[in-house]
PDB file of C-alpha atoms in Angstrom:
ATOM      1  CA  UNK A 113     -66.355  75.057 -62.997  1.00 42.00           C
ATOM      2  CA  UNK A 114     -66.157  74.986 -59.823  1.00 44.00           C
ATOM      3  CA  UNK A 115     -62.656  76.418 -60.109  1.00 48.00           C
ATOM      4  CA  UNK A 116     -63.061  79.421 -61.204  1.00 50.00           C
ATOM      5  CA  UNK A 117     -66.026  79.573 -58.631  1.00 47.00           C
ATOM      6  CA  UNK A 118     -63.393  79.062 -56.076  1.00 51.00           C
ATOM      7  CA  UNK A 119     -60.317  80.872 -56.842  1.00 66.00           C
ATOM      8  CA  UNK A 120     -60.484  84.175 -55.934  1.00 73.00           C
ATOM      9  CA  UNK A 121     -58.953  87.398 -57.728  1.00 81.00           C
ATOM     10  CA  UNK A 122     -56.102  88.996 -57.349  1.00 90.00           C
ATOM     11  CA  UNK A 123     -55.785  92.976 -58.250  1.00 91.00           C
ATOM     12  CA  UNK A 124     -51.544  92.432 -59.748  1.00 92.00           C
ATOM     13  CA  UNK A 125     -50.699  96.465 -60.454  1.00 91.00           C
ATOM     14  CA  UNK A 126     -48.054  96.646 -63.303  1.00 92.00           C
ATOM     15  CA  UNK A 127     -46.930  99.455 -62.347  1.00 93.00           C
ATOM     16  CA  UNK A 128     -46.609  99.065 -58.090  1.00 94.00           C
ATOM     17  CA  UNK A 129     -43.061  99.002 -58.340  1.00 94.00           C
ATOM     18  CA  UNK A 130     -43.033 102.600 -60.009  1.00 94.00           C
ATOM     19  CA  UNK A 131     -45.754 103.686 -57.724  1.00 95.00           C
ATOM     20  CA  UNK A 132     -43.315 102.030 -54.678  1.00 96.00           C
ATOM     21  CA  UNK A 133     -40.860 104.847 -56.468  1.00 96.00           C
ATOM     22  CA  UNK A 134     -42.290 108.641 -56.904  1.00 96.00           C
ATOM     23  CA  UNK A 135     -43.262 107.613 -53.044  1.00 96.00           C
ATOM     24  CA  UNK A 136     -40.063 107.106 -52.172  1.00 97.00           C
ATOM     25  CA  UNK A 137     -38.818 110.046 -54.356  1.00 97.00           C
ATOM     26  CA  UNK A 138     -41.503 112.608 -52.225  1.00 97.00           C
ATOM     27  CA  UNK A 139     -40.094 111.249 -49.759  1.00 97.00           C
ATOM     28  CA  UNK A 140     -37.642 111.988 -49.905  1.00 97.00           C
ATOM     29  CA  UNK A 141     -37.728 115.282 -51.566  1.00 97.00           C
ATOM     30  CA  UNK A 142     -39.828 116.676 -48.223  1.00 97.00           C
ATOM     31  CA  UNK A 143     -36.810 115.880 -46.297  1.00 98.00           C
ATOM     32  CA  UNK A 144     -35.472 118.490 -48.749  1.00 97.00           C
ATOM     33  CA  UNK A 145     -38.126 120.986 -49.022  1.00 98.00           C
ATOM     34  CA  UNK A 146     -38.737 120.906 -44.632  1.00 98.00           C
ATOM     35  CA  UNK A 147     -33.746 120.861 -44.526  1.00 98.00           C
ATOM     36  CA  UNK A 148     -34.137 124.511 -47.393  1.00 98.00           C
ATOM     37  CA  UNK A 149     -37.252 125.191 -44.839  1.00 98.00           C
ATOM     38  CA  UNK A 150     -34.604 124.988 -41.748  1.00 98.00           C
ATOM     39  CA  UNK A 151     -32.269 126.733 -44.054  1.00 98.00           C
ATOM     40  CA  UNK A 152     -33.654 129.151 -45.051  1.00 98.00           C
ATOM     41  CA  UNK A 153     -34.888 129.923 -40.908  1.00 98.00           C
ATOM     42  CA  UNK A 154     -30.996 130.028 -39.766  1.00 98.00           C
ATOM     43  CA  UNK A 155     -30.309 132.149 -42.410  1.00 98.00           C
ATOM     44  CA  UNK A 156     -33.249 134.589 -41.378  1.00 98.00           C
ATOM     45  CA  UNK A 157     -32.767 134.356 -37.440  1.00 98.00           C
ATOM     46  CA  UNK A 158     -28.959 135.342 -38.439  1.00 98.00           C
ATOM     47  CA  UNK A 159     -29.388 137.815 -40.808  1.00 98.00           C
ATOM     48  CA  UNK A 160     -31.813 139.050 -37.251  1.00 98.00           C
ATOM     49  CA  UNK A 161     -29.364 139.423 -35.440  1.00 98.00           C
ATOM     50  CA  UNK A 162     -26.419 140.656 -36.892  1.00 98.00           C
ATOM     51  CA  UNK A 163     -29.313 143.881 -37.286  1.00 97.00           C
ATOM     52  CA  UNK A 164     -30.227 143.924 -33.930  1.00 98.00           C
ATOM     53  CA  UNK A 165     -26.249 143.734 -33.243  1.00 97.00           C
ATOM     54  CA  UNK A 166     -26.101 147.111 -35.607  1.00 97.00           C
ATOM     55  CA  UNK A 167     -29.007 147.974 -34.234  1.00 97.00           C
ATOM     56  CA  UNK A 168     -27.096 148.300 -30.639  1.00 96.00           C
ATOM     57  CA  UNK A 169     -23.604 150.290 -32.448  1.00 95.00           C
ATOM     58  CA  UNK A 170     -25.228 153.091 -33.188  1.00 95.00           C
ATOM     59  CA  UNK A 171     -27.350 153.234 -30.083  1.00 95.00           C
ATOM     60  CA  UNK A 172     -24.088 153.418 -28.634  1.00 92.00           C
ATOM     61  CA  UNK A 173     -21.956 155.424 -31.937  1.00 91.00           C
ATOM     62  CA  UNK A 174     -25.141 158.257 -30.089  1.00 90.00           C
ATOM     63  CA  UNK A 175     -24.494 158.022 -26.994  1.00 90.00           C
ATOM     64  CA  UNK A 176     -21.108 158.635 -27.370  1.00 88.00           C
ATOM     65  CA  UNK A 177     -21.067 161.815 -29.313  1.00 86.00           C
ATOM     66  CA  UNK A 178     -22.835 163.268 -26.990  1.00 85.00           C
ATOM     67  CA  UNK A 179     -20.571 163.269 -23.275  1.00 76.00           C
ATOM     68  CA  UNK A 180     -16.926 163.264 -23.401  1.00 81.00           C
ATOM     69  CA  UNK A 181     -15.697 162.883 -26.797  1.00 83.00           C
ATOM     70  CA  UNK A 182     -13.546 159.531 -27.042  1.00 87.00           C
ATOM     71  CA  UNK A 183     -12.216 159.494 -30.661  1.00 90.00           C
ATOM     72  CA  UNK A 184     -10.742 155.469 -30.824  1.00 92.00           C
ATOM     73  CA  UNK A 185     -13.989 154.625 -29.142  1.00 92.00           C
ATOM     74  CA  UNK A 186     -15.927 157.007 -32.083  1.00 92.00           C
ATOM     75  CA  UNK A 187     -13.874 155.369 -34.749  1.00 94.00           C
ATOM     76  CA  UNK A 188     -14.497 152.082 -33.122  1.00 95.00           C
ATOM     77  CA  UNK A 189     -17.462 152.162 -33.158  1.00 94.00           C
ATOM     78  CA  UNK A 190     -17.906 153.493 -37.203  1.00 95.00           C
ATOM     79  CA  UNK A 191     -15.777 150.449 -38.107  1.00 97.00           C
ATOM     80  CA  UNK A 192     -17.881 147.395 -36.233  1.00 97.00           C
ATOM     81  CA  UNK A 193     -21.576 149.475 -37.942  1.00 97.00           C
ATOM     82  CA  UNK A 194     -19.357 148.993 -41.249  1.00 97.00           C
ATOM     83  CA  UNK A 195     -18.292 145.773 -40.806  1.00 97.00           C
ATOM     84  CA  UNK A 196     -22.138 144.471 -38.844  1.00 97.00           C
ATOM     85  CA  UNK A 197     -23.022 146.861 -42.663  1.00 98.00           C
ATOM     86  CA  UNK A 198     -21.376 144.385 -44.736  1.00 98.00           C
ATOM     87  CA  UNK A 199     -22.431 141.839 -43.333  1.00 98.00           C
ATOM     88  CA  UNK A 200     -25.907 142.032 -43.323  1.00 98.00           C
ATOM     89  CA  UNK A 201     -25.399 142.510 -47.092  1.00 98.00           C
ATOM     90  CA  UNK A 202     -23.537 139.174 -46.859  1.00 98.00           C
ATOM     91  CA  UNK A 203     -25.876 137.272 -44.906  1.00 98.00           C
ATOM     92  CA  UNK A 204     -29.954 139.261 -46.867  1.00 98.00           C
ATOM     93  CA  UNK A 205     -27.796 137.098 -49.667  1.00 98.00           C
ATOM     94  CA  UNK A 206     -27.218 134.014 -47.961  1.00 98.00           C
ATOM     95  CA  UNK A 207     -30.883 134.525 -46.609  1.00 98.00           C
ATOM     96  CA  UNK A 208     -31.851 135.276 -51.070  1.00 98.00           C
ATOM     97  CA  UNK A 209     -29.814 132.037 -52.553  1.00 98.00           C
ATOM     98  CA  UNK A 210     -31.960 130.010 -49.261  1.00 98.00           C
ATOM     99  CA  UNK A 211     -35.134 131.727 -50.478  1.00 98.00           C
ATOM    100  CA  UNK A 212     -34.126 130.457 -54.186  1.00 98.00           C
ATOM    101  CA  UNK A 213     -33.089 126.846 -52.498  1.00 98.00           C
ATOM    102  CA  UNK A 214     -36.623 126.909 -50.802  1.00 98.00           C
ATOM    103  CA  UNK A 215     -38.845 127.506 -53.807  1.00 98.00           C
ATOM    104  CA  UNK A 216     -36.607 124.985 -56.185  1.00 98.00           C
ATOM    105  CA  UNK A 217     -36.859 122.612 -53.607  1.00 97.00           C
ATOM    106  CA  UNK A 218     -41.111 123.339 -53.450  1.00 97.00           C
ATOM    107  CA  UNK A 219     -40.802 122.856 -56.742  1.00 98.00           C
ATOM    108  CA  UNK A 220     -39.171 119.930 -57.029  1.00 97.00           C
ATOM    109  CA  UNK A 221     -41.957 118.739 -54.591  1.00 97.00           C
ATOM    110  CA  UNK A 222     -45.323 119.926 -56.522  1.00 98.00           C
ATOM    111  CA  UNK A 223     -43.579 117.857 -59.266  1.00 97.00           C
ATOM    112  CA  UNK A 224     -42.858 114.975 -57.935  1.00 97.00           C
ATOM    113  CA  UNK A 225     -45.592 114.082 -56.007  1.00 97.00           C
ATOM    114  CA  UNK A 226     -48.803 115.120 -59.465  1.00 97.00           C
ATOM    115  CA  UNK A 227     -46.165 112.237 -61.289  1.00 96.00           C
ATOM    116  CA  UNK A 228     -47.109 109.983 -57.404  1.00 96.00           C
ATOM    117  CA  UNK A 229     -51.292 110.743 -57.693  1.00 97.00           C
ATOM    118  CA  UNK A 230     -50.842 110.218 -62.227  1.00 96.00           C
ATOM    119  CA  UNK A 231     -49.539 106.935 -61.002  1.00 96.00           C
ATOM    120  CA  UNK A 232     -52.135 106.350 -58.049  1.00 96.00           C
ATOM    121  CA  UNK A 233     -54.885 107.715 -59.993  1.00 97.00           C
ATOM    122  CA  UNK A 234     -54.107 105.365 -62.892  1.00 96.00           C
ATOM    123  CA  UNK A 235     -53.010 102.282 -60.530  1.00 96.00           C
ATOM    124  CA  UNK A 236     -57.457 103.424 -58.738  1.00 96.00           C
ATOM    125  CA  UNK A 237     -58.933 103.524 -62.707  1.00 96.00           C
ATOM    126  CA  UNK A 238     -57.093  99.560 -62.923  1.00 95.00           C
ATOM    127  CA  UNK A 239     -58.687  98.521 -60.032  1.00 95.00           C
ATOM    128  CA  UNK A 240     -61.967  99.873 -60.688  1.00 95.00           C
ATOM    129  CA  UNK A 241     -61.595  97.569 -64.395  1.00 94.00           C
ATOM    130  CA  UNK A 242     -60.461  94.985 -61.786  1.00 94.00           C
ATOM    131  CA  UNK A 243     -63.467  95.064 -60.911  1.00 93.00           C
ATOM    132  CA  UNK A 244     -65.708  94.956 -62.957  1.00 94.00           C
ATOM    133  CA  UNK A 245     -63.597  92.461 -64.674  1.00 92.00           C
ATOM    134  CA  UNK A 246     -64.058  89.885 -61.030  1.00 92.00           C
ATOM    135  CA  UNK A 247     -67.593  91.423 -61.685  1.00 92.00           C
ATOM    136  CA  UNK A 248     -68.605  90.227 -64.892  1.00 92.00           C
ATOM    137  CA  UNK A 249     -66.827  86.814 -64.944  1.00 89.00           C
ATOM    138  CA  UNK A 250     -68.598  86.138 -61.313  1.00 89.00           C
ATOM    139  CA  UNK A 251     -72.238  86.335 -63.403  1.00 90.00           C
ATOM    140  CA  UNK A 252     -70.226  84.881 -65.888  1.00 89.00           C
ATOM    141  CA  UNK A 253     -70.404  81.815 -63.328  1.00 85.00           C
ATOM    142  CA  UNK A 254     -73.583  82.031 -62.187  1.00 87.00           C
ATOM    143  CA  UNK A 255     -75.339  82.182 -65.569  1.00 85.00           C
ATOM    144  CA  UNK A 256     -72.595  78.649 -65.885  1.00 84.00           C
ATOM    145  CA  UNK A 257     -74.316  77.177 -62.727  1.00 83.00           C
ATOM    146  CA  UNK A 258     -77.626  77.906 -63.501  1.00 83.00           C
ATOM    147  CA  UNK A 259     -78.048  77.325 -67.322  1.00 79.00           C
ATOM    148  CA  UNK A 260     -76.423  73.861 -66.528  1.00 76.00           C
ATOM    149  CA  UNK A 261     -78.784  73.603 -63.058  1.00 75.00           C
ATOM    150  CA  UNK A 262     -81.778  74.122 -65.057  1.00 71.00           C
ATOM    151  CA  UNK A 263     -80.643  71.961 -68.593  1.00 68.00           C
ATOM    152  CA  UNK A 264     -79.977  69.580 -65.506  1.00 61.00           C
ATOM    153  CA  UNK A 265     -83.206  69.473 -64.017  1.00 62.00           C
ATOM    154  CA  UNK A 266     -85.171  69.103 -67.565  1.00 56.00           C
ATOM    155  CA  UNK A 267     -83.724  66.833 -68.558  1.00 53.00           C
TER     156      UNK A 267
END
């Protein structure tokens, strides 16, 4: 009987290794999400640079037709504008691709977070059950001790 009272109950969650894996997966998905967000930012910045360059070429084209007309310079500027339009269209596709990748990473992250939270809730529930069992066993031990003491004194 003393062994039961003196022993410290230890909570061991049977699925702790699964919870650990879920936490690691969540960390990996957070990293992947961060990388995808950085990639989107990078692609948006590149698109912005292309748009600024095109706007510069547009301004230059307007000024070229105002003064002395240099056809070679005007044609070169028009070609540069067309090249920038092509680059902008291609970059817009890259931005959309990065947005889709970011959204996919967000969905994966949400899924693993839900899984981890589910396992944490299960662990909390098991821990509450464990505490109730320990409390019950302690009450049983106290009752046995009181009963032993009472019956031991009465005889």
